[in-house]
Coordinates of C-alpha atoms and ligand atoms in Angstrom, one line a residue:
M1 CA 84.7 81.9 117.6
L2 CA 82.9 84.4 115.5
V3 CA 85.3 86.3 113.0
L4 CA 84.3 89.4 110.9
G5 CA 86.2 89.6 107.6
L6 CA 86.7 92.8 105.6
E7 CA 88.2 92.9 102.2
S8 CA 88.9 96.1 100.2
S9 CA 92.1 95.5 98.4
C10 CA 90.9 96.3 94.9
D11 CA 87.5 96.8 93.4
E12 CA 85.2 94.7 95.5
T13 CA 84.2 95.5 99.1
G14 CA 83.5 92.1 100.7
V15 CA 82.3 91.6 104.4
A16 CA 81.5 88.2 106.1
L17 CA 80.7 86.4 109.2
Y18 CA 82.6 83.1 109.8
D19 CA 82.1 81.0 112.8
T20 CA 84.6 78.3 113.7
E21 CA 81.7 75.9 114.8
A22 CA 78.9 76.8 112.5
G23 CA 80.9 77.8 109.3
L24 CA 80.0 80.7 107.1
L25 CA 77.1 82.7 108.6
A26 CA 76.8 85.5 105.9
H27 CA 78.7 87.2 103.3
H28 CA 78.0 90.4 101.4
L29 CA 79.6 91.9 98.5
H30 CA 79.6 95.0 96.4
T31 CA 81.5 95.0 93.2
Q32 CA 82.6 98.3 91.7
M33 CA 82.9 96.8 88.0
A34 CA 80.2 99.2 86.6
M35 CA 81.9 102.3 88.1
H36 CA 85.3 101.4 86.7
A37 CA 84.1 100.2 83.3
E38 CA 83.8 103.7 82.1
Y39 CA 87.5 104.2 82.4
G40 CA 88.5 100.8 81.1
G41 CA 90.2 99.7 84.5
V42 CA 90.3 100.3 88.3
V43 CA 90.7 104.0 89.2
P44 CA 92.4 103.6 92.7
E45 CA 91.1 107.0 94.1
L46 CA 87.5 106.1 93.1
A47 CA 87.9 102.5 94.4
S48 CA 88.8 103.9 97.9
R49 CA 86.0 106.3 98.1
D50 CA 83.7 103.6 97.2
H51 CA 84.9 101.1 99.8
I52 CA 84.3 103.8 102.4
R53 CA 80.7 104.2 101.3
R54 CA 79.9 100.4 101.2
V55 CA 81.9 98.9 104.2
V56 CA 79.5 99.9 107.0
P57 CA 76.2 99.0 105.2
L58 CA 77.6 95.7 104.2
T59 CA 78.8 94.9 107.8
R60 CA 75.3 95.8 109.0
A61 CA 73.8 93.5 106.4
C62 CA 76.0 90.5 107.5
L63 CA 75.2 91.1 111.1
A64 CA 71.4 91.1 110.4
D65 CA 71.5 88.1 108.3
A66 CA 73.3 86.1 111.0
G67 CA 71.2 87.6 113.8
K68 CA 74.4 88.9 115.6
T69 CA 75.6 92.2 117.0
L70 CA 79.1 93.7 117.0
Q71 CA 79.4 92.5 120.8
D72 CA 79.1 88.9 119.5
L73 CA 82.4 89.1 117.5
D74 CA 85.4 87.3 118.8
A75 CA 88.0 88.9 116.2
I76 CA 88.2 91.1 113.2
A77 CA 90.0 90.0 110.2
Y78 CA 90.8 92.4 107.3
T79 CA 93.0 92.2 104.1
Q80 CA 96.3 93.9 105.0
G81 CA 97.7 93.4 101.6
P82 CA 98.8 93.0 98.9
G83 CA 96.5 95.4 96.9
L84 CA 95.9 99.3 96.3
A85 CA 97.2 101.2 99.4
G86 CA 94.3 103.7 99.6
A87 CA 91.8 100.8 99.0
L88 CA 93.3 98.6 101.7
L89 CA 93.3 101.4 104.2
T90 CA 89.3 101.3 104.4
A91 CA 89.2 97.8 105.8
A92 CA 92.3 98.3 107.9
A93 CA 90.8 101.3 109.4
V94 CA 87.4 99.8 110.0
A95 CA 88.8 96.6 111.5
N96 CA 91.2 98.4 113.8
G97 CA 88.6 100.9 114.8
L98 CA 86.2 98.0 115.7
G99 CA 89.0 96.2 117.4
V100 CA 89.7 99.2 119.8
A101 CA 85.9 99.9 120.4
L102 CA 85.2 96.4 121.1
G103 CA 88.5 95.4 122.9
K104 CA 88.8 92.4 120.4
P105 CA 91.8 91.0 118.4
V106 CA 92.5 92.2 115.0
I107 CA 94.2 90.0 112.3
G108 CA 95.7 91.2 109.2
V109 CA 95.3 88.7 106.5
H110 CA 97.4 88.1 103.2
H111 CA 94.9 88.4 100.3
L112 CA 96.4 85.5 98.5
E113 CA 96.2 83.3 101.5
G114 CA 92.5 84.1 101.6
H115 CA 92.2 82.9 98.0
L116 CA 94.4 79.7 98.7
L117 CA 92.2 78.7 101.6
S118 CA 89.0 79.6 100.2
P119 CA 88.4 76.0 98.6
L120 CA 88.3 74.9 102.3
L121 CA 85.0 76.6 102.4
A122 CA 83.6 74.2 99.9
D123 CA 81.8 71.0 100.7
P124 CA 83.6 68.4 100.5
A125 CA 86.7 70.4 101.4
P126 CA 90.4 69.1 100.8
A127 CA 92.5 68.0 103.6
F128 CA 96.2 69.2 103.6
P129 CA 98.4 68.6 101.8
F130 CA 97.5 69.8 98.3
V131 CA 98.7 71.4 95.3
A132 CA 97.1 75.0 94.8
L133 CA 96.7 76.7 91.5
L134 CA 96.1 80.3 92.3
V135 CA 94.9 82.2 89.2
S136 CA 93.7 85.9 89.8
G137 CA 94.0 89.0 88.1
G138 CA 97.6 89.7 89.6
H139 CA 99.0 86.2 90.0
T140 CA 99.3 82.9 88.5
Q141 CA 101.1 80.6 91.0
L142 CA 101.3 76.7 91.6
M143 CA 101.9 76.2 95.2
A144 CA 102.5 73.0 97.5
V145 CA 100.4 73.6 100.5
H146 CA 101.2 71.6 103.7
G147 CA 99.3 73.6 106.2
V148 CA 98.2 77.2 106.9
G149 CA 101.2 79.3 106.2
Q150 CA 103.2 76.2 104.9
Y151 CA 103.4 77.4 101.2
T152 CA 106.2 76.3 98.7
L153 CA 106.1 78.0 95.3
L154 CA 106.3 75.5 92.6
G155 CA 105.9 77.7 89.4
D156 CA 104.9 81.4 88.7
T157 CA 104.4 83.5 85.7
L158 CA 107.3 85.1 84.0
D159 CA 105.0 88.2 82.9
D160 CA 101.3 88.5 82.8
A161 CA 99.0 86.8 85.4
A162 CA 96.2 84.5 83.7
G163 CA 93.5 87.0 84.7
E164 CA 95.6 89.9 83.3
A165 CA 96.0 88.0 79.9
F166 CA 92.1 87.3 79.9
D167 CA 91.5 91.0 80.7
K168 CA 94.1 92.5 78.1
T169 CA 93.1 90.0 75.4
A170 CA 89.5 91.0 76.0
K171 CA 90.3 94.7 75.9
L172 CA 92.2 94.4 72.5
L173 CA 89.1 92.5 71.2
G174 CA 86.8 95.4 72.1
L175 CA 85.1 93.5 75.0
G176 CA 85.4 96.2 77.7
Y177 CA 86.3 95.9 81.4
P178 CA 86.6 93.5 83.1
G179 CA 87.3 91.1 80.2
G180 CA 87.8 87.8 81.8
P181 CA 84.0 86.9 82.3
A182 CA 83.1 88.4 78.9
L183 CA 85.7 86.7 77.0
S184 CA 84.9 83.5 78.6
K185 CA 81.2 83.9 77.7
L186 CA 81.9 84.7 74.1
A187 CA 84.5 81.9 73.8
D188 CA 81.7 79.5 74.9
T189 CA 79.7 80.5 71.6
G190 CA 82.7 80.2 69.3
D191 CA 84.3 77.5 67.2
V192 CA 87.3 76.3 69.0
N193 CA 88.9 74.6 65.9
R194 CA 88.9 77.6 63.4
F195 CA 92.1 79.2 64.8
T196 CA 95.2 77.7 66.7
L197 CA 97.2 79.8 69.0
P198 CA 100.4 79.0 70.7
R199 CA 100.6 77.3 74.1
P200 CA 103.3 79.3 75.9
M201 CA 105.8 77.3 77.9
L202 CA 103.9 74.0 77.6
H203 CA 107.1 72.0 77.1
S204 CA 109.4 74.2 79.2
G205 CA 110.1 71.4 81.6
D206 CA 109.3 73.4 84.6
L207 CA 106.2 74.9 86.3
D208 CA 106.4 78.5 85.2
F209 CA 103.9 80.4 82.9
S210 CA 104.3 83.1 80.4
F211 CA 101.2 84.7 78.9
A212 CA 102.4 88.0 77.3
G213 CA 103.2 86.3 73.9
L214 CA 99.7 84.8 73.7
K215 CA 98.1 88.2 73.9
T216 CA 100.3 89.4 71.1
A217 CA 99.5 86.2 69.0
V218 CA 95.8 87.2 69.5
L219 CA 96.6 90.8 68.4
T220 CA 98.5 89.4 65.2
L221 CA 95.6 87.0 64.4
A222 CA 93.0 89.8 64.8
K223 CA 94.9 92.2 62.5
K224 CA 95.4 89.5 60.0
Q225 CA 91.4 89.1 60.0
G226 CA 91.1 92.8 59.2
E227 CA 87.4 93.7 59.8
I228 CA 86.2 91.3 62.7
D229 CA 82.7 90.2 62.7
D230 CA 81.1 88.7 65.9
A231 CA 81.4 85.1 64.9
T232 CA 85.3 85.7 64.3
R233 CA 85.6 87.4 67.5
A234 CA 83.9 84.5 69.3
D235 CA 86.3 82.0 67.4
I236 CA 89.3 84.0 68.4
C237 CA 88.2 84.0 72.1
A238 CA 87.6 80.3 72.0
A239 CA 91.0 79.8 70.5
F240 CA 92.5 81.9 73.3
Q241 CA 90.6 80.2 76.0
A242 CA 91.6 76.8 74.7
A243 CA 95.3 77.7 74.8
M244 CA 95.0 79.1 78.4
V245 CA 93.2 75.9 79.6
E246 CA 95.5 73.6 78.0
V247 CA 98.6 75.2 79.5
L248 CA 97.0 75.6 82.9
T249 CA 95.8 72.0 83.2
A250 CA 99.1 70.5 81.9
K251 CA 101.1 72.6 84.4
C252 CA 98.8 71.4 87.2
W253 CA 99.5 67.9 86.3
G254 CA 103.1 68.5 86.1
A255 CA 102.8 70.1 89.8
L256 CA 101.1 66.9 91.1
K257 CA 103.6 64.7 89.5
Q258 CA 106.5 66.6 90.7
T259 CA 105.2 66.6 94.5
G260 CA 103.4 63.3 94.5
L261 CA 100.2 64.9 95.8
K262 CA 96.8 63.7 94.8
Q263 CA 94.7 66.7 95.4
L264 CA 94.5 70.0 93.5
V265 CA 92.8 73.0 94.6
V266 CA 92.0 76.0 92.4
A267 CA 91.7 79.6 93.7
G268 CA 91.3 83.1 92.4
G269 CA 88.9 84.8 89.9
V270 CA 90.1 82.7 86.8
G271 CA 89.0 79.6 88.8
A272 CA 85.4 80.7 88.0
N273 CA 86.2 79.9 84.4
R274 CA 84.0 77.0 83.1
Q275 CA 86.3 75.6 80.3
L276 CA 89.1 75.6 82.9
R277 CA 86.9 73.5 85.3
A278 CA 85.8 71.2 82.5
G279 CA 89.5 70.8 81.3
L280 CA 90.8 70.1 85.1
D281 CA 87.8 67.8 85.7
A282 CA 88.7 65.8 82.5
M283 CA 92.5 65.7 83.6
A284 CA 91.5 64.6 87.2
A285 CA 89.3 61.8 85.8
K286 CA 92.1 60.6 83.5
R287 CA 95.1 61.0 86.0
R288 CA 93.3 60.0 89.0
F289 CA 93.6 63.0 91.3
K290 CA 90.9 65.0 93.1
V291 CA 90.1 68.7 92.2
F292 CA 88.5 71.1 94.6
Y293 CA 87.0 74.7 93.8
P294 CA 85.7 77.4 95.9
P295 CA 82.0 77.9 95.5
L296 CA 81.6 80.0 92.3
D297 CA 80.7 83.2 94.4
L298 CA 83.9 82.9 96.6
C299 CA 86.2 82.6 93.5
T300 CA 86.6 86.4 93.0
D301 CA 87.5 88.9 95.9
N302 CA 85.3 88.4 98.8
G303 CA 85.0 88.8 102.6
A304 CA 84.3 85.0 103.4
M305 CA 87.8 84.1 102.4
I306 CA 89.3 86.7 104.8
A307 CA 87.2 85.8 107.7
F308 CA 88.0 82.1 107.1
A309 CA 91.8 82.8 106.7
G310 CA 91.5 85.1 109.9
A311 CA 90.0 82.4 111.9
Q312 CA 92.8 80.1 111.0
R313 CA 95.4 82.7 112.1
L314 CA 93.6 83.7 115.3
R315 CA 96.8 82.9 117.2
H316 CA 98.7 85.5 115.2
S317 CA 96.3 88.3 116.0
H318 CA 97.4 91.5 117.3
E319 CA 96.1 94.2 119.6
A320 CA 94.2 96.8 117.7
G321 CA 95.5 100.3 117.7
S322 CA 98.5 100.3 115.4
F323 CA 97.9 99.2 111.9
A324 CA 99.7 99.4 108.7
V325 CA 98.7 98.1 105.1
R326 CA 101.2 96.0 103.0
P327 CA 100.5 96.9 99.4
R328 CA 103.4 94.7 98.3
W329 CA 103.7 91.5 100.3
D330 CA 105.3 88.2 99.5
L331 CA 103.1 85.1 100.2
S332 CA 106.2 83.0 100.8
T333 CA 107.3 85.2 103.8
L334 CA 104.1 84.1 106.0
D335 CA 104.7 82.1 109.1
A336 CA 103.1 78.7 109.7
A337 CA 99.8 79.0 111.9
Ligands
KG4_1 O1 90.7 87.0 92.3 P1 90.2 88.0 91.6 O2 88.8 88.5 92.0 O3 91.0 89.4 92.0 C1 92.3 89.4 92.0 O4 92.7 89.3 93.2 O5 93.1 89.6 91.1 O6 90.3 87.8 90.0 C2 90.0 88.7 89.0 C3 90.4 88.1 87.8 C4 90.0 89.2 86.6 O7 91.2 89.3 85.8 C5 88.9 88.6 85.8 O8 88.9 88.8 84.6 C6 89.3 87.1 86.0 O9 89.8 87.0 87.4 N1 88.0 86.3 85.8 C7 88.0 85.4 84.8 C8 86.7 84.8 84.9 N2 85.9 85.4 86.0 C9 86.9 86.3 86.6 N3 88.8 84.9 83.8 C10 88.3 84.0 83.0 N4 87.1 83.4 83.1 C11 86.1 83.9 84.1 N5 84.9 83.3 84.1
ZN2 ZN1 91.9 88.3 94.6

């Protein structure tokens, strides 16, 4: 079965072709980062218009790469939510338009399910069940995953998401947008021992997170330093990243202990963070569990994870023709596939 996947929920247009026999055949991405950077964050109306410009050329590029035509498609999957309503409508309209034109089923995919299942595109891939750490710009969740659509929430953030904490902290340190990758790059050059920041909720006894206080601690520390030079900025970044990594890795281990599971899967944009990967790898070696990551280019938003999740949910496909996006959509309301 050949599935076209379309992602347009935020600031990346992603298109991919996934074949249930042959695997991922092609994937193309356009990031709007440079366009939004000027405004310090995503401008929804500009995002929608750019998705419209990109989605057809990216689809053509995928088909050309794979040597396929639209007629070869067996189904079309698109991100139905959550995300920006206007942005979501681009992939929804194209997917449903193609569905009607080709007489093929259309599958509305939950964006977070796409992230959650994306490590299954890695080699080696984990088998169910596993614990998933979902760390993106909008979410920080620990989940027990027993199968497609069988997700039990173990822990969640009480305020900022991990990616949001990276982005906001980067912004207050003058690192621009999107801050996560920039902060992380700078942190790798800093002295991690110069400053110590709090580890929020480390000993809370549950699997929840809170990152808003950490961002405030960075602000207080930065103010105390007065004029900040480049070296100090890098040292603050290193301290922030170390605090994030310690809390995230400790909670992952807590989730594995609580569930008795032996495999951890990391998904979402913050999963690209090198120190987080190093921290989890060290913990995995010490505690004897296995950790799986999606390929680096599939950590942030992409069409491949949508095509893949769509392929897992082919049975849930609907006839094209009536579509609705779901800007707010709770992952725990999904059915098992
Ligand atoms: O999963 P994603 O692409 O989009 C959402 O669905 O939110 O995640 C984007 C988030 C942003 O907050 C970005 O700053 C963060 O992931 N991010 C990183 C890194 N790469 C992306 N955060 C820390 N270190 C990184 N290397
Ligand atoms: Zn995402």
